[in-house]
């Protein structure tokens, strides 16, 4: 499993839930506002908005917050958010992709650059690391949605490419351009997913030791804590022993 996914689980277990929840709601609201502003404010007519609302509901975001975010898009005073991607290298030569939604490009770039520098990494040009990744669709269902075999069967039927199942979730991967069709077919077979989104999946991962893993974990946490940053991806891998140590720390 890629290191970033592993660390996300650790960070969620470490009791930062309340602060993370508030931060997560504001990021989900920003995505809803941008989606509503770029298309129709009606989720039935706007696939991006429908997915943004679905992902917000999966995180138990209150209906009032969701509606407020949609309404904000039609208000004349709403900020103009830009989608920006930053790419660079963290400790140990690990490639990192940072996706931001910001109303101030200079502030976002400055904060992201500072996080990389402090971690002993470096920010590169756009395109400097993304060629080592694939842009794909990720659809997540809870483990309760069915057995691994049943989910695999439904995923194949829907046109997905791969499925990973663990104790908590079934994660289904598909081609980026097929995400809408695959998620619709899965919804008909399994009900609404917990989340449907486009992600970056590394073609290869870099194994890291405990020290590097801790530095990378800190870098990812600092980046994710930034209000402008929506998603962070890193192509590192950690062995089970190191992962157990970090989980216990």
Coordinates of N, CA and C in Angstrom, one line a residue:
X1 N 0.8 -1.2 0.0 CA 0.0 0.0 0.0 C 0.9 1.2 0.0
X2 N 0.5 2.3 -0.8 CA 1.3 3.5 -0.8 C 1.3 4.1 0.6
X3 N 2.4 4.7 0.9 CA 2.7 5.2 2.2 C 1.6 6.3 2.6
X4 N 1.2 7.1 1.7 CA 0.3 8.2 2.1 C -1.0 7.7 2.6
X5 N -1.5 6.6 1.9 CA -2.8 6.0 2.4 C -2.6 5.5 3.8
X6 N -1.4 4.8 4.0 CA -1.2 4.2 5.4 C -1.2 5.3 6.4
X7 N -0.5 6.4 6.1 CA -0.3 7.5 7.1 C -1.6 8.2 7.4
X8 N -2.5 8.3 6.3 CA -3.8 8.9 6.5 C -4.6 8.2 7.6
X9 N -4.5 6.9 7.6 CA -5.2 6.1 8.6 C -4.6 6.3 9.9
X10 N -3.3 6.4 10.1 CA -2.6 6.7 11.3 C -3.1 8.0 11.9
X11 N -3.0 9.0 11.0 CA -3.4 10.4 11.5 C -4.8 10.5 11.9
X12 N -5.7 9.7 11.3 CA -7.1 9.7 11.7 C -7.3 9.1 13.0
X13 N -6.4 8.1 13.4 CA -6.5 7.4 14.6 C -5.9 8.2 15.8
X14 N -5.1 9.2 15.5 CA -4.4 9.8 16.5 C -5.1 11.0 17.2
X15 N -6.4 11.0 17.1 CA -7.2 11.9 17.9 C -7.3 13.4 17.5
X16 N -7.0 13.6 16.2 CA -7.1 15.0 15.7 C -8.5 15.2 15.1
X17 N -9.4 14.3 15.4 CA -10.7 14.3 14.7 C -11.4 15.6 14.6
X18 N -11.6 16.3 15.8 CA -12.4 17.5 15.8 C -11.8 18.6 14.9
X19 N -10.5 18.9 15.1 CA -9.8 19.9 14.3 C -9.9 19.5 12.8
X20 N -9.6 18.2 12.5 CA -9.6 17.7 11.1 C -11.0 17.8 10.5
X21 N -12.0 17.6 11.3 CA -13.4 17.6 10.8 C -13.8 19.0 10.4
X22 N -13.5 19.9 11.2 CA -13.8 21.3 10.9 C -13.1 21.8 9.6
X23 N -11.8 21.4 9.5 CA -11.0 21.7 8.3 C -11.5 21.0 7.1
X24 N -11.9 19.7 7.3 CA -12.4 18.9 6.2 C -13.7 19.5 5.7
X25 N -14.6 20.0 6.6 CA -15.9 20.6 6.1 C -15.6 21.8 5.3
X26 N -14.6 22.7 5.7 CA -14.4 23.9 4.9 C -13.8 23.6 3.6
X27 N -13.0 22.5 3.5 CA -12.5 22.1 2.2 C -13.6 21.5 1.3
X28 N -14.4 20.7 1.9 CA -15.5 20.1 1.1 C -16.5 21.2 0.6
X29 N -16.7 22.2 1.5 CA -17.6 23.4 1.1 C -17.0 24.2 0.0
X30 N -15.7 24.3 0.0 CA -15.0 25.1 -1.1 C -15.1 24.3 -2.4
X31 N -15.0 23.0 -2.4 CA -15.2 22.2 -3.6 C -16.6 22.3 -4.1
X32 N -17.6 22.3 -3.2 CA -19.0 22.4 -3.6 C -19.2 23.8 -4.3
X33 N -18.7 24.8 -3.7 CA -18.9 26.2 -4.2 C -18.3 26.3 -5.6
X34 N -17.1 25.8 -5.8 CA -16.4 25.9 -7.1 C -17.2 25.1 -8.1
X35 N -17.6 23.9 -7.7 CA -18.4 23.0 -8.7 C -19.7 23.7 -9.1
X36 N -20.4 24.3 -8.1 CA -21.7 25.0 -8.4 C -21.4 26.2 -9.3
X37 N -20.3 26.9 -9.0 CA -20.0 28.1 -9.8 C -19.6 27.8 -11.3
X38 N -19.0 26.6 -11.5 CA -18.5 26.3 -12.8 C -19.6 25.7 -13.7
X39 N -20.6 25.2 -13.0 CA -21.7 24.5 -13.8 C -23.0 25.0 -13.2
X40 N -24.1 24.2 -13.4 CA -25.4 24.5 -12.8 C -25.4 24.3 -11.3
X41 N -26.2 25.1 -10.5 CA -26.2 24.8 -9.1 C -27.1 23.6 -8.7
X42 N -27.6 22.9 -9.8 CA -28.4 21.7 -9.6 C -27.6 20.5 -9.8
X43 N -27.4 19.7 -8.7 CA -26.6 18.5 -8.8 C -27.0 17.5 -9.9
X44 N -28.3 17.5 -10.2 CA -28.8 16.6 -11.2 C -28.3 16.9 -12.6
X45 N -27.9 18.2 -12.8 CA -27.4 18.7 -14.1 C -25.9 19.0 -14.0
X46 N -25.3 18.7 -12.9 CA -23.9 19.1 -12.7 C -23.1 17.9 -12.0
X47 N -22.5 17.0 -12.8 CA -21.8 15.8 -12.3 C -20.8 16.2 -11.2
X48 N -20.0 17.2 -11.4 CA -19.0 17.6 -10.4 C -19.6 18.0 -9.1
X49 N -20.7 18.7 -9.2 CA -21.4 19.2 -7.9 C -22.0 17.9 -7.3
X50 N -22.6 17.0 -8.0 CA -23.2 15.8 -7.5 C -22.2 15.0 -6.7
X51 N -21.0 14.9 -7.2 CA -19.9 14.1 -6.6 C -19.4 14.9 -5.3
X52 N -19.3 16.2 -5.4 CA -18.9 17.0 -4.3 C -19.9 16.9 -3.1
X53 N -21.2 16.9 -3.4 CA -22.2 16.8 -2.4 C -22.2 15.4 -1.8
X54 N -22.0 14.4 -2.7 CA -22.0 13.0 -2.2 C -20.8 12.8 -1.3
X55 N -19.6 13.3 -1.6 CA -18.4 13.2 -0.7 C -18.6 13.9 0.6
X56 N -19.3 15.0 0.5 CA -19.6 15.8 1.8 C -20.5 15.0 2.7
X57 N -21.6 14.4 2.1 CA -22.5 13.6 2.9 C -21.8 12.4 3.5
X58 N -20.9 11.8 2.8 CA -20.2 10.7 3.3 C -19.4 11.0 4.5
X59 N -19.0 12.3 4.7 CA -18.2 12.8 5.8 C -19.2 13.4 6.9
X60 N -20.5 13.1 6.7 CA -21.5 13.6 7.6 C -21.6 15.1 7.8
X61 N -21.3 15.8 6.6 CA -21.4 17.3 6.6 C -22.9 17.6 6.7
X62 N -23.3 18.5 7.6 CA -24.7 18.9 7.7 C -25.3 19.5 6.4
X63 N -26.6 19.2 6.2 CA -27.3 19.7 5.0 C -27.2 21.2 4.8
X64 N -27.3 21.9 6.0 CA -27.3 23.3 6.0 C -26.0 23.9 5.4
X65 N -24.9 23.2 5.8 CA -23.5 23.6 5.3 C -23.4 23.4 3.8
X66 N -24.0 22.3 3.4 CA -23.9 21.9 1.9 C -24.7 23.0 1.1
X67 N -25.9 23.3 1.6 CA -26.7 24.3 0.9 C -26.1 25.7 0.9
X68 N -25.5 26.0 2.1 CA -24.8 27.3 2.2 C -23.7 27.4 1.1
X69 N -22.9 26.3 1.0 CA -21.8 26.3 0.0 C -22.3 26.5 -1.4
X70 N -23.5 25.8 -1.7 CA -24.1 26.0 -3.1 C -24.6 27.4 -3.3
X71 N -25.2 28.0 -2.3 CA -25.8 29.3 -2.4 C -24.6 30.4 -2.6
X72 N -23.5 30.1 -1.9 CA -22.4 31.0 -2.0 C -21.9 31.2 -3.4
X73 N -22.1 30.2 -4.3 CA -21.6 30.2 -5.7 C -22.4 31.3 -6.4
X74 N -23.7 31.5 -6.1 CA -24.5 32.4 -6.9 C -24.4 33.8 -6.2
X75 N -23.8 34.0 -5.1 CA -23.7 35.3 -4.4 C -22.6 36.1 -5.1
X76 N -22.9 37.4 -5.2 CA -21.9 38.2 -5.9 C -20.6 38.4 -5.2
X77 N -20.6 38.1 -3.9 CA -19.4 38.3 -3.1 C -18.5 37.1 -2.9
X78 N -18.9 36.0 -3.6 CA -18.1 34.8 -3.4 C -16.7 34.9 -4.1
X79 N -15.8 34.3 -3.4 CA -14.4 34.4 -3.8 C -14.2 33.7 -5.2
X80 N -13.2 34.1 -5.9 CA -12.9 33.4 -7.2 C -11.8 32.4 -6.9
X81 N -12.1 31.1 -6.7 CA -11.1 30.1 -6.4 C -10.4 29.6 -7.7
X82 N -9.1 29.4 -7.7 CA -8.4 28.8 -8.8 C -7.9 27.4 -8.4
X83 N -8.0 26.5 -9.4 CA -7.4 25.2 -9.1 C -5.9 25.2 -9.5
X84 N -5.0 24.9 -8.6 CA -3.6 24.9 -8.9 C -3.0 23.6 -8.4
X85 N -2.0 23.1 -9.2 CA -1.3 21.9 -8.8 C 0.2 22.2 -8.6
X86 N 0.7 21.7 -7.5 CA 2.1 21.9 -7.2 C 2.8 20.5 -7.2
X87 N 4.0 20.5 -7.6 CA 4.7 19.2 -7.7 C 6.1 19.4 -7.1
X88 N 6.6 18.4 -6.5 CA 8.0 18.5 -5.9 C 8.5 17.2 -5.3
X89 N 9.6 17.3 -4.6 CA 10.2 16.1 -4.0 C 10.3 16.4 -2.5
X90 N 9.9 15.4 -1.7 CA 10.1 15.4 -0.2 C 11.3 14.7 0.2
X91 N 11.5 14.5 1.5 CA 12.7 13.8 2.0 C 12.9 12.4 1.3
X92 N 14.1 12.0 1.0 CA 14.4 10.7 0.4 C 14.0 10.6 -1.0
X93 N 13.8 11.8 -1.7 CA 13.5 11.7 -3.1 C 12.1 11.3 -3.4
X94 N 11.2 11.4 -2.4 CA 9.8 10.9 -2.6 C 9.0 12.0 -3.4
X95 N 8.3 11.6 -4.5 CA 7.6 12.6 -5.3 C 6.3 12.9 -4.6
X96 N 5.9 14.2 -4.7 CA 4.7 14.7 -4.0 C 3.9 15.6 -4.9
X97 N 2.6 15.3 -5.0 CA 1.7 16.2 -5.7 C 0.7 16.8 -4.8
X98 N 0.5 18.2 -4.9 CA -0.4 18.9 -4.0 C -1.4 19.6 -4.9
X99 N -2.7 19.4 -4.6 CA -3.8 20.0 -5.3 C -4.4 21.1 -4.4
X100 N -4.5 22.3 -4.9 CA -5.1 23.4 -4.1 C -6.2 24.1 -4.8
X101 N -7.1 24.7 -4.0 CA -8.2 25.5 -4.5 C -8.0 26.8 -3.7
X102 N -7.5 27.9 -4.4 CA -7.2 29.1 -3.7 C -7.7 30.4 -4.3
X103 N -7.9 31.4 -3.5 CA -8.3 32.7 -4.0 C -7.1 33.6 -3.9
X104 N -5.9 33.0 -3.6 CA -4.7 33.8 -3.6 C -3.5 32.9 -4.0
X105 N -3.2 32.9 -5.2 CA -2.1 32.0 -5.7 C -0.8 32.3 -5.0
X106 N -0.4 33.5 -4.8 CA 0.9 33.8 -4.2 C 1.0 33.3 -2.8
X107 N -0.1 33.4 -2.0 CA -0.1 32.9 -0.6 C 0.0 31.3 -0.7
X108 N -0.8 30.7 -1.5 CA -0.8 29.2 -1.6 C 0.6 28.7 -2.0
X109 N 1.2 29.3 -3.0 CA 2.6 28.9 -3.5 C 3.6 29.1 -2.4
X110 N 3.5 30.2 -1.7 CA 4.5 30.5 -0.7 C 4.4 29.5 0.5
X111 N 3.2 29.2 0.9 CA 3.0 28.2 2.0 C 3.4 26.8 1.6
X112 N 3.1 26.4 0.4 CA 3.5 25.1 -0.1 C 5.0 25.0 -0.2
X113 N 5.6 26.0 -0.8 CA 7.1 26.0 -0.9 C 7.8 26.0 0.5
X114 N 7.2 26.7 1.4 CA 7.8 26.8 2.8 C 7.7 25.4 3.4
X115 N 6.6 24.7 3.2 CA 6.4 23.3 3.8 C 7.5 22.4 3.2
X116 N 7.7 22.4 1.9 CA 8.7 21.6 1.3 C 10.1 21.9 1.8
X117 N 10.4 23.2 1.8 CA 11.7 23.6 2.3 C 12.0 23.1 3.7
X118 N 11.1 23.3 4.6 CA 11.2 23.0 6.0 C 11.4 21.5 6.2
X119 N 10.8 20.7 5.3 CA 10.9 19.2 5.4 C 12.2 18.7 4.7
X120 N 13.0 19.6 4.1 CA 14.2 19.2 3.4 C 13.9 18.7 2.0
X121 N 12.8 19.2 1.5 CA 12.4 18.8 0.1 C 12.5 20.0 -0.8
X122 N 12.0 19.9 -2.0 CA 12.1 21.1 -2.9 C 10.9 21.0 -3.9
X123 N 10.3 22.2 -4.1 CA 9.2 22.4 -5.0 C 9.7 22.5 -6.5
X124 N 9.1 21.7 -7.4 CA 9.5 21.7 -8.8 C 8.5 22.4 -9.7
X125 N 8.7 22.3 -11.0 CA 7.8 22.9 -11.9 C 6.6 22.0 -12.1
X126 N 5.5 22.5 -12.5 CA 4.3 21.7 -12.8 C 4.7 20.7 -13.9
X127 N 4.4 19.4 -13.7 CA 4.8 18.4 -14.6 C 6.1 17.7 -14.3
X128 N 6.8 18.2 -13.2 CA 8.1 17.6 -12.9 C 8.0 16.2 -12.2
X129 N 6.9 15.9 -11.6 CA 6.7 14.5 -11.1 C 5.4 13.8 -11.5
X130 N 4.5 14.6 -12.1 CA 3.2 14.0 -12.4 C 3.3 12.9 -13.5
X131 N 4.3 13.0 -14.3 CA 4.5 12.0 -15.4 C 4.7 10.6 -14.8
X132 N 5.0 10.5 -13.5 CA 5.3 9.2 -12.8 C 4.0 8.7 -12.2
X133 N 2.9 9.3 -12.4 CA 1.6 8.9 -11.8 C 0.5 8.7 -12.9
X134 N -0.5 8.1 -12.5 CA -1.7 7.9 -13.4 C -2.9 8.6 -12.8
X135 N -3.6 9.4 -13.6 CA -4.9 10.0 -13.1 C -6.0 9.0 -13.3
X136 N -6.6 8.6 -12.2 CA -7.6 7.6 -12.2 C -8.8 7.9 -11.3
X137 N -9.9 7.2 -11.5 CA -11.0 7.3 -10.6 C -11.0 6.4 -9.4
X138 N -11.4 6.9 -8.3 CA -11.4 6.0 -7.0 C -12.8 6.1 -6.4
X139 N -13.4 4.9 -6.2 CA -14.8 4.8 -5.7 C -14.7 4.0 -4.4
X140 N -15.1 4.5 -3.3 CA -15.0 3.8 -2.0 C -16.3 3.4 -1.5
X141 N -16.5 2.1 -1.1 CA -17.6 1.6 -0.4 C -17.2 1.1 1.0
X142 N -18.1 1.1 2.0 CA -17.8 0.5 3.3 C -17.7 -1.0 3.1
X143 N -17.0 -1.6 4.0 CA -16.9 -3.1 4.0 C -18.3 -3.7 4.1
X144 N -19.3 -3.1 4.7 CA -20.6 -3.6 4.9 C -21.4 -3.7 3.6
X145 N -20.9 -3.1 2.5 CA -21.6 -3.1 1.2 C -21.6 -4.5 0.6
X146 N -20.8 -5.4 1.0 CA -20.8 -6.8 0.5 C -19.4 -7.5 0.7
X147 N -19.4 -8.7 0.4 CA -18.1 -9.5 0.5 C -17.2 -9.0 -0.6
X148 N -15.9 -9.3 -0.4 CA -14.9 -8.9 -1.4 C -15.2 -9.5 -2.8
X149 N -15.7 -10.7 -2.8 CA -16.0 -11.4 -4.1 C -17.2 -10.7 -4.8
X150 N -18.2 -10.3 -4.0 CA -19.4 -9.7 -4.5 C -19.1 -8.3 -5.1
X151 N -18.2 -7.6 -4.4 CA -17.8 -6.2 -4.8 C -17.0 -6.3 -6.1
X152 N -16.1 -7.3 -6.1 CA -15.3 -7.5 -7.3 C -16.1 -7.8 -8.5
X153 N -17.1 -8.7 -8.3 CA -18.0 -9.0 -9.4 C -18.8 -7.8 -9.9
X154 N -19.3 -7.0 -9.0 CA -20.0 -5.7 -9.3 C -19.1 -4.7 -10.1
X155 N -17.9 -4.7 -9.6 CA -16.9 -3.7 -10.2 C -16.5 -4.1 -11.6
X156 N -16.3 -5.4 -11.8 CA -16.0 -5.9 -13.2 C -17.2 -5.6 -14.1
X157 N -18.4 -5.9 -13.6 CA -19.6 -5.7 -14.4 C -19.8 -4.2 -14.8
X158 N -19.3 -3.3 -13.8 CA -19.5 -1.9 -14.0 C -18.4 -1.3 -14.9
X159 N -17.3 -2.1 -15.2 CA -16.3 -1.6 -16.1 C -15.1 -1.1 -15.4
X160 N -14.9 -1.4 -14.0 CA -13.8 -0.9 -13.3 C -12.6 -1.8 -13.6
X161 N -11.4 -1.3 -13.2 CA -10.1 -2.0 -13.5 C -9.5 -2.8 -12.3
X162 N -9.8 -2.4 -11.1 CA -9.2 -3.0 -10.0 C -10.0 -2.8 -8.7
X163 N -9.8 -3.7 -7.7 CA -10.5 -3.5 -6.4 C -9.5 -3.9 -5.3
X164 N -9.5 -3.1 -4.2 CA -8.7 -3.4 -3.0 C -9.7 -3.5 -1.9
X165 N -9.8 -4.6 -1.2 CA -10.7 -4.7 0.0 C -9.9 -4.9 1.3
X166 N -10.3 -4.2 2.3 CA -9.7 -4.4 3.7 C -10.8 -4.5 4.7
X167 N -10.5 -4.4 6.0 CA -11.5 -4.6 7.0 C -12.5 -3.4 7.0
X168 N -12.1 -2.2 6.5 CA -13.0 -1.1 6.6 C -13.7 -0.7 5.3
X169 N -13.0 -0.9 4.2 CA -13.5 -0.4 2.9 C -13.2 -1.3 1.7
X170 N -14.0 -1.1 0.7 CA -13.7 -1.6 -0.6 C -13.4 -0.4 -1.5
X171 N -12.2 -0.4 -2.1 CA -11.7 0.7 -2.9 C -11.7 0.2 -4.4
X172 N -12.5 0.8 -5.2 CA -12.6 0.4 -6.6 C -11.9 1.5 -7.5
X173 N -11.1 1.0 -8.4 CA -10.3 1.9 -9.3 C -10.8 1.8 -10.7
X174 N -10.9 2.9 -11.5 CA -11.3 2.8 -12.9 C -10.5 3.9 -13.7
X175 N -10.6 3.8 -15.0 CA -10.0 4.9 -15.8 C -10.7 6.2 -15.5
X176 N -9.9 7.3 -15.5 CA -10.4 8.6 -15.1 C -11.7 9.0 -16.0
X177 N -11.6 8.7 -17.3 CA -12.7 9.1 -18.2 C -13.9 8.2 -18.0
X178 N -13.8 7.1 -17.4 CA -14.9 6.2 -17.1 C -15.6 6.4 -15.8
X179 N -15.1 7.3 -15.0 CA -15.5 7.4 -13.6 C -17.0 7.7 -13.4
X180 N -17.6 8.5 -14.3 CA -19.0 8.8 -14.2 C -19.8 7.6 -14.5
X181 N -19.5 6.9 -15.6 CA -20.3 5.6 -16.0 C -20.1 4.5 -14.9
X182 N -18.9 4.3 -14.5 CA -18.6 3.2 -13.5 C -19.3 3.5 -12.2
X183 N -19.3 4.8 -11.7 CA -19.9 5.1 -10.4 C -21.4 4.9 -10.5
X184 N -22.0 5.3 -11.7 CA -23.5 5.2 -11.9 C -23.9 3.7 -11.8
X185 N -23.1 2.9 -12.6 CA -23.4 1.4 -12.6 C -23.2 0.8 -11.2
X186 N -22.2 1.2 -10.5 CA -22.0 0.7 -9.1 C -23.1 1.1 -8.2
X187 N -23.6 2.4 -8.4 CA -24.7 2.9 -7.5 C -25.9 2.1 -7.7
X188 N -26.2 1.7 -9.0 CA -27.4 0.9 -9.3 C -27.3 -0.5 -8.6
X189 N -26.0 -1.0 -8.6 CA -25.8 -2.4 -8.0 C -25.7 -2.4 -6.5
X190 N -25.0 -1.4 -6.0 CA -24.6 -1.4 -4.5 C -25.1 -0.3 -3.7
X191 N -25.8 0.7 -4.3 CA -26.2 1.9 -3.6 C -25.1 3.0 -3.7
X192 N -25.4 4.1 -2.9 CA -24.5 5.2 -3.0 C -23.1 4.9 -2.4
X193 N -22.0 5.3 -3.1 CA -20.7 5.1 -2.5 C -20.4 6.1 -1.4
X194 N -19.4 5.8 -0.6 CA -18.9 6.7 0.4 C -18.2 7.9 -0.3
X195 N -17.4 7.6 -1.3 CA -16.8 8.8 -2.0 C -16.5 8.3 -3.5
X196 N -16.5 9.3 -4.3 CA -16.2 9.1 -5.7 C -15.3 10.3 -6.1
X197 N -14.0 10.0 -6.5 CA -13.2 11.2 -6.8 C -12.0 10.7 -7.8
X198 N -11.5 11.7 -8.4 CA -10.3 11.5 -9.3 C -9.1 11.6 -8.3
X199 N -8.1 10.7 -8.5 CA -6.9 10.7 -7.7 C -5.7 10.5 -8.5
X200 N -4.5 10.8 -8.0 CA -3.2 10.4 -8.6 C -2.7 9.2 -8.0
X201 N -2.4 8.1 -8.8 CA -1.9 6.9 -8.3 C -0.5 6.7 -8.9
X202 N 0.5 6.6 -8.0 CA 1.9 6.4 -8.5 C 2.1 5.1 -9.2
X203 N 2.9 5.2 -10.3 CA 3.3 4.0 -11.1 C 4.3 3.2 -10.3
X204 N 5.1 3.8 -9.5 CA 6.1 3.1 -8.7 C 6.2 3.8 -7.3
X205 N 6.5 3.0 -6.3 CA 6.6 3.6 -4.9 C 8.1 3.5 -4.5
X206 N 8.4 4.5 -3.6 CA 9.8 4.5 -3.0 C 9.8 4.0 -1.6
X207 N 10.5 2.9 -1.2 CA 10.5 2.5 0.1 C 11.3 3.5 1.0
X208 N 10.8 3.8 2.2 CA 11.5 4.7 3.1 C 11.6 4.1 4.5
X209 N 12.7 4.5 5.2 CA 12.9 4.0 6.6 C 12.1 4.8 7.6
X210 N 12.2 4.5 8.9 CA 11.4 5.1 9.9 C 11.6 6.6 10.0
X211 N 12.8 7.1 9.9 CA 13.1 8.5 10.0 C 12.5 9.3 8.9
X212 N 12.7 8.8 7.7 CA 12.2 9.4 6.5 C 10.6 9.4 6.5
X213 N 10.1 8.3 7.0 CA 8.7 8.1 7.1 C 8.1 9.2 8.0
X214 N 8.7 9.4 9.1 CA 8.2 10.4 10.1 C 8.3 11.8 9.5
X215 N 9.4 12.1 8.7 CA 9.6 13.4 8.1 C 8.5 13.6 7.0
X216 N 8.2 12.6 6.3 CA 7.2 12.7 5.2 C 5.8 12.8 5.8
X217 N 5.6 12.1 6.9 CA 4.3 12.2 7.6 C 4.0 13.6 8.1
X218 N 5.1 14.2 8.6 CA 5.0 15.6 9.1 C 4.7 16.6 7.9
X219 N 5.4 16.3 6.8 CA 5.2 17.2 5.6 C 3.8 17.1 5.1
X220 N 3.3 15.9 5.0 CA 1.9 15.7 4.5 C 0.9 16.3 5.5
X221 N 1.2 16.2 6.8 CA 0.3 16.8 7.8 C 0.3 18.3 7.7
X222 N 1.4 18.9 7.5 CA 1.5 20.4 7.3 C 0.8 20.9 6.1
X223 N 1.0 20.2 5.0 CA 0.4 20.5 3.7 C -1.2 20.4 3.9
X224 N -1.6 19.3 4.4 CA -3.1 19.1 4.6 C -3.7 20.0 5.5
X225 N -2.9 20.6 6.4 CA -3.4 21.6 7.4 C -3.6 22.9 6.8
X226 N -3.1 23.2 5.6 CA -3.2 24.5 4.9 C -4.6 24.6 4.3
X227 N -5.2 25.7 4.6 CA -6.6 25.9 4.1 C -6.8 25.8 2.6
X228 N -5.7 26.2 1.9 CA -5.8 26.2 0.4 C -5.6 24.8 -0.2
X229 N -5.0 23.9 0.5 CA -4.7 22.6 0.0 C -5.9 21.7 0.1
X230 N -6.3 21.0 -1.0 CA -7.4 20.1 -1.0 C -6.9 18.6 -0.9
X231 N -5.9 18.3 -1.6 CA -5.4 16.9 -1.6 C -3.9 16.9 -1.7
X232 N -3.3 15.8 -1.1 CA -1.8 15.6 -1.1 C -1.6 14.1 -1.5
X233 N -0.7 13.9 -2.4 CA -0.3 12.5 -2.8 C 1.2 12.4 -2.7
X234 N 1.7 11.3 -2.2 CA 3.1 11.0 -2.1 C 3.4 9.6 -2.5
X235 N 4.5 9.3 -3.2 CA 4.7 7.9 -3.7 C 5.6 7.1 -2.9
X236 N 5.5 7.2 -1.5 CA 6.4 6.4 -0.7 C 5.7 5.1 -0.1
X237 N 6.5 4.2 0.3 CA 6.0 2.9 0.8 C 6.7 2.6 2.1
X238 N 6.0 2.0 3.1 CA 6.5 1.7 4.4 C 6.3 0.3 4.7
X239 N 7.3 -0.4 5.3 CA 7.1 -1.8 5.7 C 6.2 -1.9 6.9
X240 N 5.7 -3.1 7.1 CA 4.7 -3.3 8.2 C 5.2 -3.0 9.6
X241 N 6.5 -3.4 9.8 CA 7.2 -3.2 11.1 C 7.2 -1.7 11.4
X242 N 7.7 -0.9 10.5 CA 7.8 0.6 10.6 C 6.4 1.2 10.8
X243 N 5.4 0.7 10.1 CA 4.1 1.2 10.2 C 3.5 0.9 11.6
X244 N 3.8 -0.3 12.1 CA 3.3 -0.6 13.5 C 3.9 0.3 14.5
X245 N 5.2 0.6 14.3 CA 5.9 1.6 15.3 C 5.3 2.9 15.2
X246 N 5.0 3.4 14.0 CA 4.5 4.8 13.8 C 3.0 4.8 14.4
X247 N 2.3 3.7 14.2 CA 0.9 3.7 14.7 C 0.9 3.7 16.2
X248 N 1.9 3.1 16.8 CA 1.9 3.0 18.3 C 2.5 4.3 18.9
X249 N 3.2 5.1 18.1 CA 3.9 6.3 18.7 C 2.9 7.3 19.2

